[in-house]
Each structure stands twice: as structure tokens, then as C-alpha cells.
CSV table of N, CA, C and O in Angstrom, one decimal:
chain,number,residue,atom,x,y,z
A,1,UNK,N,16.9,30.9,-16.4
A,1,UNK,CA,16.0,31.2,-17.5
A,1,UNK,C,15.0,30.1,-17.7
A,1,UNK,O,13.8,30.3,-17.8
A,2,UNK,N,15.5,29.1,-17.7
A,2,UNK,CA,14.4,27.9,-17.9
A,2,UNK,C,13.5,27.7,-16.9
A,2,UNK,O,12.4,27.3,-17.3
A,3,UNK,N,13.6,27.9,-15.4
A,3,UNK,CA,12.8,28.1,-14.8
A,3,UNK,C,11.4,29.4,-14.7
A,3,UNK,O,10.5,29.4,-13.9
A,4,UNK,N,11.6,30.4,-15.8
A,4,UNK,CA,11.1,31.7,-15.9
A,4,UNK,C,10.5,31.1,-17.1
A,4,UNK,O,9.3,31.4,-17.0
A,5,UNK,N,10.7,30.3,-18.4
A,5,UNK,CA,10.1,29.5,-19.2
A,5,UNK,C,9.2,28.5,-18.9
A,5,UNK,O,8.2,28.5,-19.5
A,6,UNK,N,9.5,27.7,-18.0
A,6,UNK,CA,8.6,26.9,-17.5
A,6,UNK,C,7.4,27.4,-16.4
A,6,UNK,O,6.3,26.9,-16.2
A,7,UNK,N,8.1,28.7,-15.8
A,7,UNK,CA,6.6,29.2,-14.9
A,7,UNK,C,5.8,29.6,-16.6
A,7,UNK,O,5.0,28.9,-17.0
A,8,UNK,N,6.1,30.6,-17.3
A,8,UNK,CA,5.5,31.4,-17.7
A,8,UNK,C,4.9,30.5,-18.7
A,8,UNK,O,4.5,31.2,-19.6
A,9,UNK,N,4.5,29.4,-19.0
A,9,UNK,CA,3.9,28.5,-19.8
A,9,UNK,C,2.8,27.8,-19.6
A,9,UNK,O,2.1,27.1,-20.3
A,10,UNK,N,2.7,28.3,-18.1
A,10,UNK,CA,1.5,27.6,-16.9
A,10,UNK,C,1.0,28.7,-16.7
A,10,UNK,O,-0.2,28.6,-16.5
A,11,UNK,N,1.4,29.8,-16.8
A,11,UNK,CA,0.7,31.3,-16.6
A,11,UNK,C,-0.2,32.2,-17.1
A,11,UNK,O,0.2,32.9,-18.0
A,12,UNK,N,-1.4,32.4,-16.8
A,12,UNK,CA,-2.9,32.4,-17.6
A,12,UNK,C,-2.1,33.7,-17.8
A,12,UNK,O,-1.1,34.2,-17.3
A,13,UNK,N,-2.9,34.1,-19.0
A,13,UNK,CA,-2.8,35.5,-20.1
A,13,UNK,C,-2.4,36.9,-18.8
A,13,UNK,O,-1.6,37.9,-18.9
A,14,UNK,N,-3.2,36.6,-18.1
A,14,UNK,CA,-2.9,38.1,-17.4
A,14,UNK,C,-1.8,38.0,-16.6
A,14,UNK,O,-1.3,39.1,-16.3
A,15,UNK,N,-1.4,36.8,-16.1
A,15,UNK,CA,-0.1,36.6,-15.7
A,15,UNK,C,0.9,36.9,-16.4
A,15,UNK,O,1.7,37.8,-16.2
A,16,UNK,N,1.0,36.1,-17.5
A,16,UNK,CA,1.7,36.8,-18.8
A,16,UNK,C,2.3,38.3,-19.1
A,16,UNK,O,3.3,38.8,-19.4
A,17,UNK,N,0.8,38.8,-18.9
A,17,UNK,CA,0.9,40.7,-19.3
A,17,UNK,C,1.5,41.4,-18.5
A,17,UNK,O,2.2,42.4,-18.8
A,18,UNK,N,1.2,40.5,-16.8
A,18,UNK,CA,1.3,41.7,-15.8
A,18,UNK,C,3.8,41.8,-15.9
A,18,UNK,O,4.5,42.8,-15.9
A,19,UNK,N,3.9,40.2,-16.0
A,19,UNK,CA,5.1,40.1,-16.0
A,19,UNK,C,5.9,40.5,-17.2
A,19,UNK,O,7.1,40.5,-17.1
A,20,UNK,N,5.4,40.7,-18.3
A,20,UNK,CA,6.2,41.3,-19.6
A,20,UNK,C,6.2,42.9,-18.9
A,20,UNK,O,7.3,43.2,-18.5
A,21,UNK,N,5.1,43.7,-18.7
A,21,UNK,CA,5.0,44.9,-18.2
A,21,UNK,C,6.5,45.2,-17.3
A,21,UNK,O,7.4,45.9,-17.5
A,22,UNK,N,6.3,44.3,-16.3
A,22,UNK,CA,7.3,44.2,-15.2
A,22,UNK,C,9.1,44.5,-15.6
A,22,UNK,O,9.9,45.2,-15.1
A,23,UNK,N,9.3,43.4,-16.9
A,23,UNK,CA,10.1,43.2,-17.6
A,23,UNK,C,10.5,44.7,-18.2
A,23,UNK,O,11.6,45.3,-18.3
A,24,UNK,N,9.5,45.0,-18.5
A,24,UNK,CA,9.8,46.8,-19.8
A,24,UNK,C,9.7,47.7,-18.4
A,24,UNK,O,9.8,49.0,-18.5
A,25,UNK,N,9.6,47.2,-17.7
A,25,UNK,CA,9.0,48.9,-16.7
A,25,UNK,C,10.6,48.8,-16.3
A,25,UNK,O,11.2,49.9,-16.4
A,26,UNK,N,11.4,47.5,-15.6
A,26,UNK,CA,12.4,47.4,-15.3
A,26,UNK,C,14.0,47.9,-16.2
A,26,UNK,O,15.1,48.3,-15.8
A,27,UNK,N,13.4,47.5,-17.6
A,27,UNK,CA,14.1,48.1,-18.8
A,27,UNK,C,14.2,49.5,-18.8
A,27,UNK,O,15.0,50.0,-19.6
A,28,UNK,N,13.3,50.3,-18.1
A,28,UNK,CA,13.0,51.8,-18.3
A,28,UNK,C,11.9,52.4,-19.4
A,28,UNK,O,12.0,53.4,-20.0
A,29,UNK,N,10.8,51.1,-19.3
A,29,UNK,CA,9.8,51.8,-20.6
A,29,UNK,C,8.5,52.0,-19.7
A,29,UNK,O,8.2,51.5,-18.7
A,30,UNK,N,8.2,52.5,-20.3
A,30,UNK,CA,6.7,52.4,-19.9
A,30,UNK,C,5.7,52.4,-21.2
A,30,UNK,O,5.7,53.2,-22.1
A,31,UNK,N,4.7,51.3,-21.0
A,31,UNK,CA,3.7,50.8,-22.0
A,31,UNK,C,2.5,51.4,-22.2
A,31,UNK,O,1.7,51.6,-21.3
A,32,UNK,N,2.2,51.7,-23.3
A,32,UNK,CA,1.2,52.8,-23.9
A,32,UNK,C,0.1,51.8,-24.2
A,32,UNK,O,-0.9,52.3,-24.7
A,33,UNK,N,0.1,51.0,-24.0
A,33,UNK,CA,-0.7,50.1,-25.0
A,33,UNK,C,-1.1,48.5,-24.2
A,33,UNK,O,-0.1,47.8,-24.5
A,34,UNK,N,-1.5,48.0,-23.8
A,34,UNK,CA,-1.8,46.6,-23.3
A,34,UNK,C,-1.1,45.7,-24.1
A,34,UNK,O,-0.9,45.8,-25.3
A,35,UNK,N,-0.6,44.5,-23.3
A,35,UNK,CA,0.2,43.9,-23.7
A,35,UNK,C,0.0,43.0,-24.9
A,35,UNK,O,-0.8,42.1,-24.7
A,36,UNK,N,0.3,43.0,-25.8
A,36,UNK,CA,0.1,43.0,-27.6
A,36,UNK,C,-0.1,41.0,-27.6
A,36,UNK,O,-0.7,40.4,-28.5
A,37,UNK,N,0.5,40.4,-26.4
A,37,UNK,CA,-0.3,39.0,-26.0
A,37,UNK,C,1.0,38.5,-26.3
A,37,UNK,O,1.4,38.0,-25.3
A,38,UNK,N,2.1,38.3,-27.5
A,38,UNK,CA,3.3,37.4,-27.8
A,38,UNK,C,4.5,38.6,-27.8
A,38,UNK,O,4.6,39.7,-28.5
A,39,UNK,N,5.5,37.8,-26.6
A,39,UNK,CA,7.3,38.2,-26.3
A,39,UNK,C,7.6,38.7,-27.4
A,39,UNK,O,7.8,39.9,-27.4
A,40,UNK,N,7.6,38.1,-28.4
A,40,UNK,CA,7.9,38.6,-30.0
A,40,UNK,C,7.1,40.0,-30.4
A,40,UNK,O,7.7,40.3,-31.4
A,41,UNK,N,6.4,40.8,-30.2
A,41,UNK,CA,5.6,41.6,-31.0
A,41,UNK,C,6.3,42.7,-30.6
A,41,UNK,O,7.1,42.6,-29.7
A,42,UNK,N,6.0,43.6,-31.3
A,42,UNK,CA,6.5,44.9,-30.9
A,42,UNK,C,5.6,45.8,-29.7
A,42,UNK,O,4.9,46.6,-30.2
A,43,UNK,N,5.6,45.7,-29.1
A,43,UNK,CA,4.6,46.8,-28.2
A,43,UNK,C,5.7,48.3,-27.7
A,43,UNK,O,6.8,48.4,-27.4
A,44,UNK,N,4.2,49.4,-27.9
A,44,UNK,CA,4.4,50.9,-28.2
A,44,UNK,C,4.4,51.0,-26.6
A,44,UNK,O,3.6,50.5,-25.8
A,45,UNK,N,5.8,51.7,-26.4
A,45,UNK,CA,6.1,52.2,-24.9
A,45,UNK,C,6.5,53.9,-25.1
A,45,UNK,O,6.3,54.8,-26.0
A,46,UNK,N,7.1,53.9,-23.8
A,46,UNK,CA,8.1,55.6,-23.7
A,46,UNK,C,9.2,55.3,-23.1
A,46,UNK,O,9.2,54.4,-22.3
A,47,UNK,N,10.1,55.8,-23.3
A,47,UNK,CA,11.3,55.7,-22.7
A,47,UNK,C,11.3,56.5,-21.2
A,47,UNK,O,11.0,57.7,-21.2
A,48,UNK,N,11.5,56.0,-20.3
A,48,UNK,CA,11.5,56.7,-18.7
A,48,UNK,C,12.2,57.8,-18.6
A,48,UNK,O,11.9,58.8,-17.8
A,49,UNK,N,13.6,57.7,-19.6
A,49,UNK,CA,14.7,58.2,-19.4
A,49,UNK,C,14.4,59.7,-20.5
A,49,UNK,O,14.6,60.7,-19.9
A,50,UNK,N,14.1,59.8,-21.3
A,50,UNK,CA,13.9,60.9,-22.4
A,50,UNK,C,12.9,60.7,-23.3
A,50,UNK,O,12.9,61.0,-24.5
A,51,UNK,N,11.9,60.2,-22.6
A,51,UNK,CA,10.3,60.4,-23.4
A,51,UNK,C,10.0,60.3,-24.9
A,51,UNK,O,9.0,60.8,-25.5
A,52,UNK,N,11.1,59.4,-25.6
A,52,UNK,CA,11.2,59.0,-27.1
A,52,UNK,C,10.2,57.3,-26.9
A,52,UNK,O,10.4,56.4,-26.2
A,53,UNK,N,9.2,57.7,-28.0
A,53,UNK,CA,8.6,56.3,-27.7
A,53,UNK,C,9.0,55.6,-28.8
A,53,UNK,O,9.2,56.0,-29.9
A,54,UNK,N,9.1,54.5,-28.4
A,54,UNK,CA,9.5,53.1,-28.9
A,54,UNK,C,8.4,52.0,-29.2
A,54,UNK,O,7.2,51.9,-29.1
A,55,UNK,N,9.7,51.0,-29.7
A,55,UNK,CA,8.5,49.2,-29.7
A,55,UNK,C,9.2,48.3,-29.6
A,55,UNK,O,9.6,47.6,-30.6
A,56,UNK,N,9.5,48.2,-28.3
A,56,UNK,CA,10.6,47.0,-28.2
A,56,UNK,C,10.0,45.8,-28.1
A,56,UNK,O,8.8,45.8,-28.5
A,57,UNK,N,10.4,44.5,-27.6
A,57,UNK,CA,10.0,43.0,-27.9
A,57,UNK,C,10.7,42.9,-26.6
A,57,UNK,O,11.8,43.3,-26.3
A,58,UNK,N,9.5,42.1,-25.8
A,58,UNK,CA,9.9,41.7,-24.2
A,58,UNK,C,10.8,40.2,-24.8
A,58,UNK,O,11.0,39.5,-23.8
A,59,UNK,N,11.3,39.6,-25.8
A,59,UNK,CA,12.0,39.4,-26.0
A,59,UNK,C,13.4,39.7,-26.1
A,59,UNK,O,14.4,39.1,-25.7
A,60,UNK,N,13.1,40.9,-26.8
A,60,UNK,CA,14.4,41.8,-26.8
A,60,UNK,C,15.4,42.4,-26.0
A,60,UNK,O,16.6,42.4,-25.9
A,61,UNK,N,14.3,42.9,-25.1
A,61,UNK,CA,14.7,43.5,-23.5
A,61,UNK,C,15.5,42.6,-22.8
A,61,UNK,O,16.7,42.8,-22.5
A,62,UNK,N,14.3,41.0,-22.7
A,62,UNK,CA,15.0,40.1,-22.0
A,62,UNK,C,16.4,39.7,-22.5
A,62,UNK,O,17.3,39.6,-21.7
A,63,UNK,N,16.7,39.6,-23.5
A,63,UNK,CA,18.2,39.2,-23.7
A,63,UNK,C,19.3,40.2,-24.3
A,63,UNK,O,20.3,39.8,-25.0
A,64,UNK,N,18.9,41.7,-23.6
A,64,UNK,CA,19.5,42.3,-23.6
A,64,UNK,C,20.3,43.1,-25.2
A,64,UNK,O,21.4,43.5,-25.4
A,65,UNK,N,19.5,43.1,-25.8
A,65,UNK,CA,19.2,43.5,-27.7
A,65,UNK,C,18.2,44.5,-27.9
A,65,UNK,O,17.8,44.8,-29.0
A,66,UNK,N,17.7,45.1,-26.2
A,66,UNK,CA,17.5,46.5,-27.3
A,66,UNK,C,18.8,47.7,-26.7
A,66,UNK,O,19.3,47.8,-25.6
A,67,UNK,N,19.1,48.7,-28.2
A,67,UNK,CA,20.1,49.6,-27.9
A,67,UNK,C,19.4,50.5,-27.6
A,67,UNK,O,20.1,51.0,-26.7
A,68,UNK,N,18.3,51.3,-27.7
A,68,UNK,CA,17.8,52.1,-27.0
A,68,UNK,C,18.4,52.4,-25.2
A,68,UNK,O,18.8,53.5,-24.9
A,69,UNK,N,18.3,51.5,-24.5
A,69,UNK,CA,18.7,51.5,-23.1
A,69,UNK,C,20.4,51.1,-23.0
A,69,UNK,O,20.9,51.0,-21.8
A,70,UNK,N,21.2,51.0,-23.9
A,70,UNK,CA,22.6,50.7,-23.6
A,70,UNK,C,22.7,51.2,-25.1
A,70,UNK,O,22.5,50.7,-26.2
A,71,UNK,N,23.0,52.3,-24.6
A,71,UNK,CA,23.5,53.4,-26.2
A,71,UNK,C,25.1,53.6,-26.4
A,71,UNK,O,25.6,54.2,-27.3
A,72,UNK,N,25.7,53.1,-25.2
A,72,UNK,CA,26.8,53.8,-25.0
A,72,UNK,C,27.9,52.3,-25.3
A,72,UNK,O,29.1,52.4,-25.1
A,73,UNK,N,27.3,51.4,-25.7
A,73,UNK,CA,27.7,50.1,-26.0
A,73,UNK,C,27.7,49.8,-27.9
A,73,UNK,O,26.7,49.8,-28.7
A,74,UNK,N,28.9,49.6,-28.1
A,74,UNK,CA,28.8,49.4,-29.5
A,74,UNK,C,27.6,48.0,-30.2
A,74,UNK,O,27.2,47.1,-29.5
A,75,UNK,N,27.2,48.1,-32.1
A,75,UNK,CA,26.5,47.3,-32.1
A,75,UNK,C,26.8,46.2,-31.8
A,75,UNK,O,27.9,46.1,-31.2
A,76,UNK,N,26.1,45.1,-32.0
A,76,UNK,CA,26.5,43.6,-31.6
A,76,UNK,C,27.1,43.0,-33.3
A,76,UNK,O,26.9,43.1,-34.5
A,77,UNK,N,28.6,42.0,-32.0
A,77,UNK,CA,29.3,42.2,-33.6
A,77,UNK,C,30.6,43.1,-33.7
A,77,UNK,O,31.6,42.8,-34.3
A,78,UNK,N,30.6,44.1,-33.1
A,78,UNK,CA,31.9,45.2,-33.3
A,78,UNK,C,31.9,45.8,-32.1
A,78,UNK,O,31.2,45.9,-31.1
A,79,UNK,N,33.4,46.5,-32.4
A,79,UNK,CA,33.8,46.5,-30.7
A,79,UNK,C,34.8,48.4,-30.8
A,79,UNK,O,35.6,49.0,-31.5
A,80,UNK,N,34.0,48.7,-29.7
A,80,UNK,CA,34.4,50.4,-30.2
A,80,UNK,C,36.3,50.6,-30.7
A,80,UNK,O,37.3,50.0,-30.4
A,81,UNK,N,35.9,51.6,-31.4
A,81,UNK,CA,37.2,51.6,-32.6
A,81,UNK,C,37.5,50.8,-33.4
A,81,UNK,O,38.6,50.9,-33.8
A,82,UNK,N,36.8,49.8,-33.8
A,82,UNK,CA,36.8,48.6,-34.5
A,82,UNK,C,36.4,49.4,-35.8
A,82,UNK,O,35.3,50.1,-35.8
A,83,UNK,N,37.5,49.4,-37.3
A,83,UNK,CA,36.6,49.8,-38.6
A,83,UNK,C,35.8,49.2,-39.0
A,83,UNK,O,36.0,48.0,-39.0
A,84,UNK,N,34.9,49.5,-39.4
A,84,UNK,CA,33.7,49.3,-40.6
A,84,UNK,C,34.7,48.7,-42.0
A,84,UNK,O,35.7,49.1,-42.5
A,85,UNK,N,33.6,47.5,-42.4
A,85,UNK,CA,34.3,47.0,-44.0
A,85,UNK,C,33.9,48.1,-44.7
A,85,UNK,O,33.0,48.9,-44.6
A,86,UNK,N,35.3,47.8,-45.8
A,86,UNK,CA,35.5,48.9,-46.8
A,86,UNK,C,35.7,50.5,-46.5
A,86,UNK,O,35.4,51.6,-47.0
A,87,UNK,N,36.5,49.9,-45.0
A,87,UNK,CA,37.3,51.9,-44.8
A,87,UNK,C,36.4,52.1,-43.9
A,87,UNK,O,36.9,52.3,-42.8
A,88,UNK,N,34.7,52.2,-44.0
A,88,UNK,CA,34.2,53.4,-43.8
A,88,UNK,C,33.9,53.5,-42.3
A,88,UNK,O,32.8,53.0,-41.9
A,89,UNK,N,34.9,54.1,-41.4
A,89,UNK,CA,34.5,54.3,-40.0
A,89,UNK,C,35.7,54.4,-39.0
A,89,UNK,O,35.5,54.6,-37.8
């Protein structure tokens, strides 16, 4: 990862864009929208898989925190059949 931090810090803006792109298309999104400029922002995609649009964070993708694409994985924090505080679950 530190090596993908240190390129991308030398990396003029469109290098930047073309490789977040890369990152979400890999995720299964595809981007509605030019790349919003910062990892952090939310940028408007589609899901590849069932055409529900989204706004994930090439942040998020990268470390694997959006549930959109791994639905079938409990949240982060609890572990399937695991109750919920106060009973409810």
C-alpha cells in the first residue's frame, strides 16, 4: 500500500482520476460523474451488478468498507448470529 501512496502523490490530477476510476470499475461500479478530485468524497456511480446507484469513497472501496459489493458479510464489528445489544436480533 505504501508504495501505491507514494506513486499516487507524484501523480498529476488525471493520473489520479484515471486510477480511482480503475479502483471503482474493479469494485463493480461504474462512474456517472468525473472524478470528484479527493479518495474521501463521495462520487455518484451504478452498480455493474443490479444497476442501484450509489456514492462510494475510492477510499472506501480500497479498504474494503463498502457493503454494497460484499452484502453477504456481516457489519463490521459483529459476526453472523451474533445478538444485537438489548435482545434485539
Amino acid at each position: 500500500m505504501r508504495e501505491w501512496l507514494s506513486h499516487h502523490r507524484r501523480a498529476t490530477p488525471a493520473q489520479k482520476a484515471a486510477r480511482a476510476a480503475e479502483i471503482l470499475r474493479a469494485a463493480g461500479y461504474r462512474p456517472l460523474t468525473e472524478y470528484p478530485g479527493f479518495a474521501r468524497e463521495p462520487w455518484p456511480t451504478v452498480c455493474t451488478t443490479c444497476g442501484t446507484t450509489r456514492h462510494p469513497t475510492v477510499t472506501g472501496v480500497r479498504q474494503d468498507q463498502c457493503k454494497h459489493i460484499r452484502p453477504q458479510q456481516p457489519p463490521p464489528g459483529r459476526r453472523a448470529g451474533q445478538e444485537q445489544p438489548g435482545g434485539a436480533g
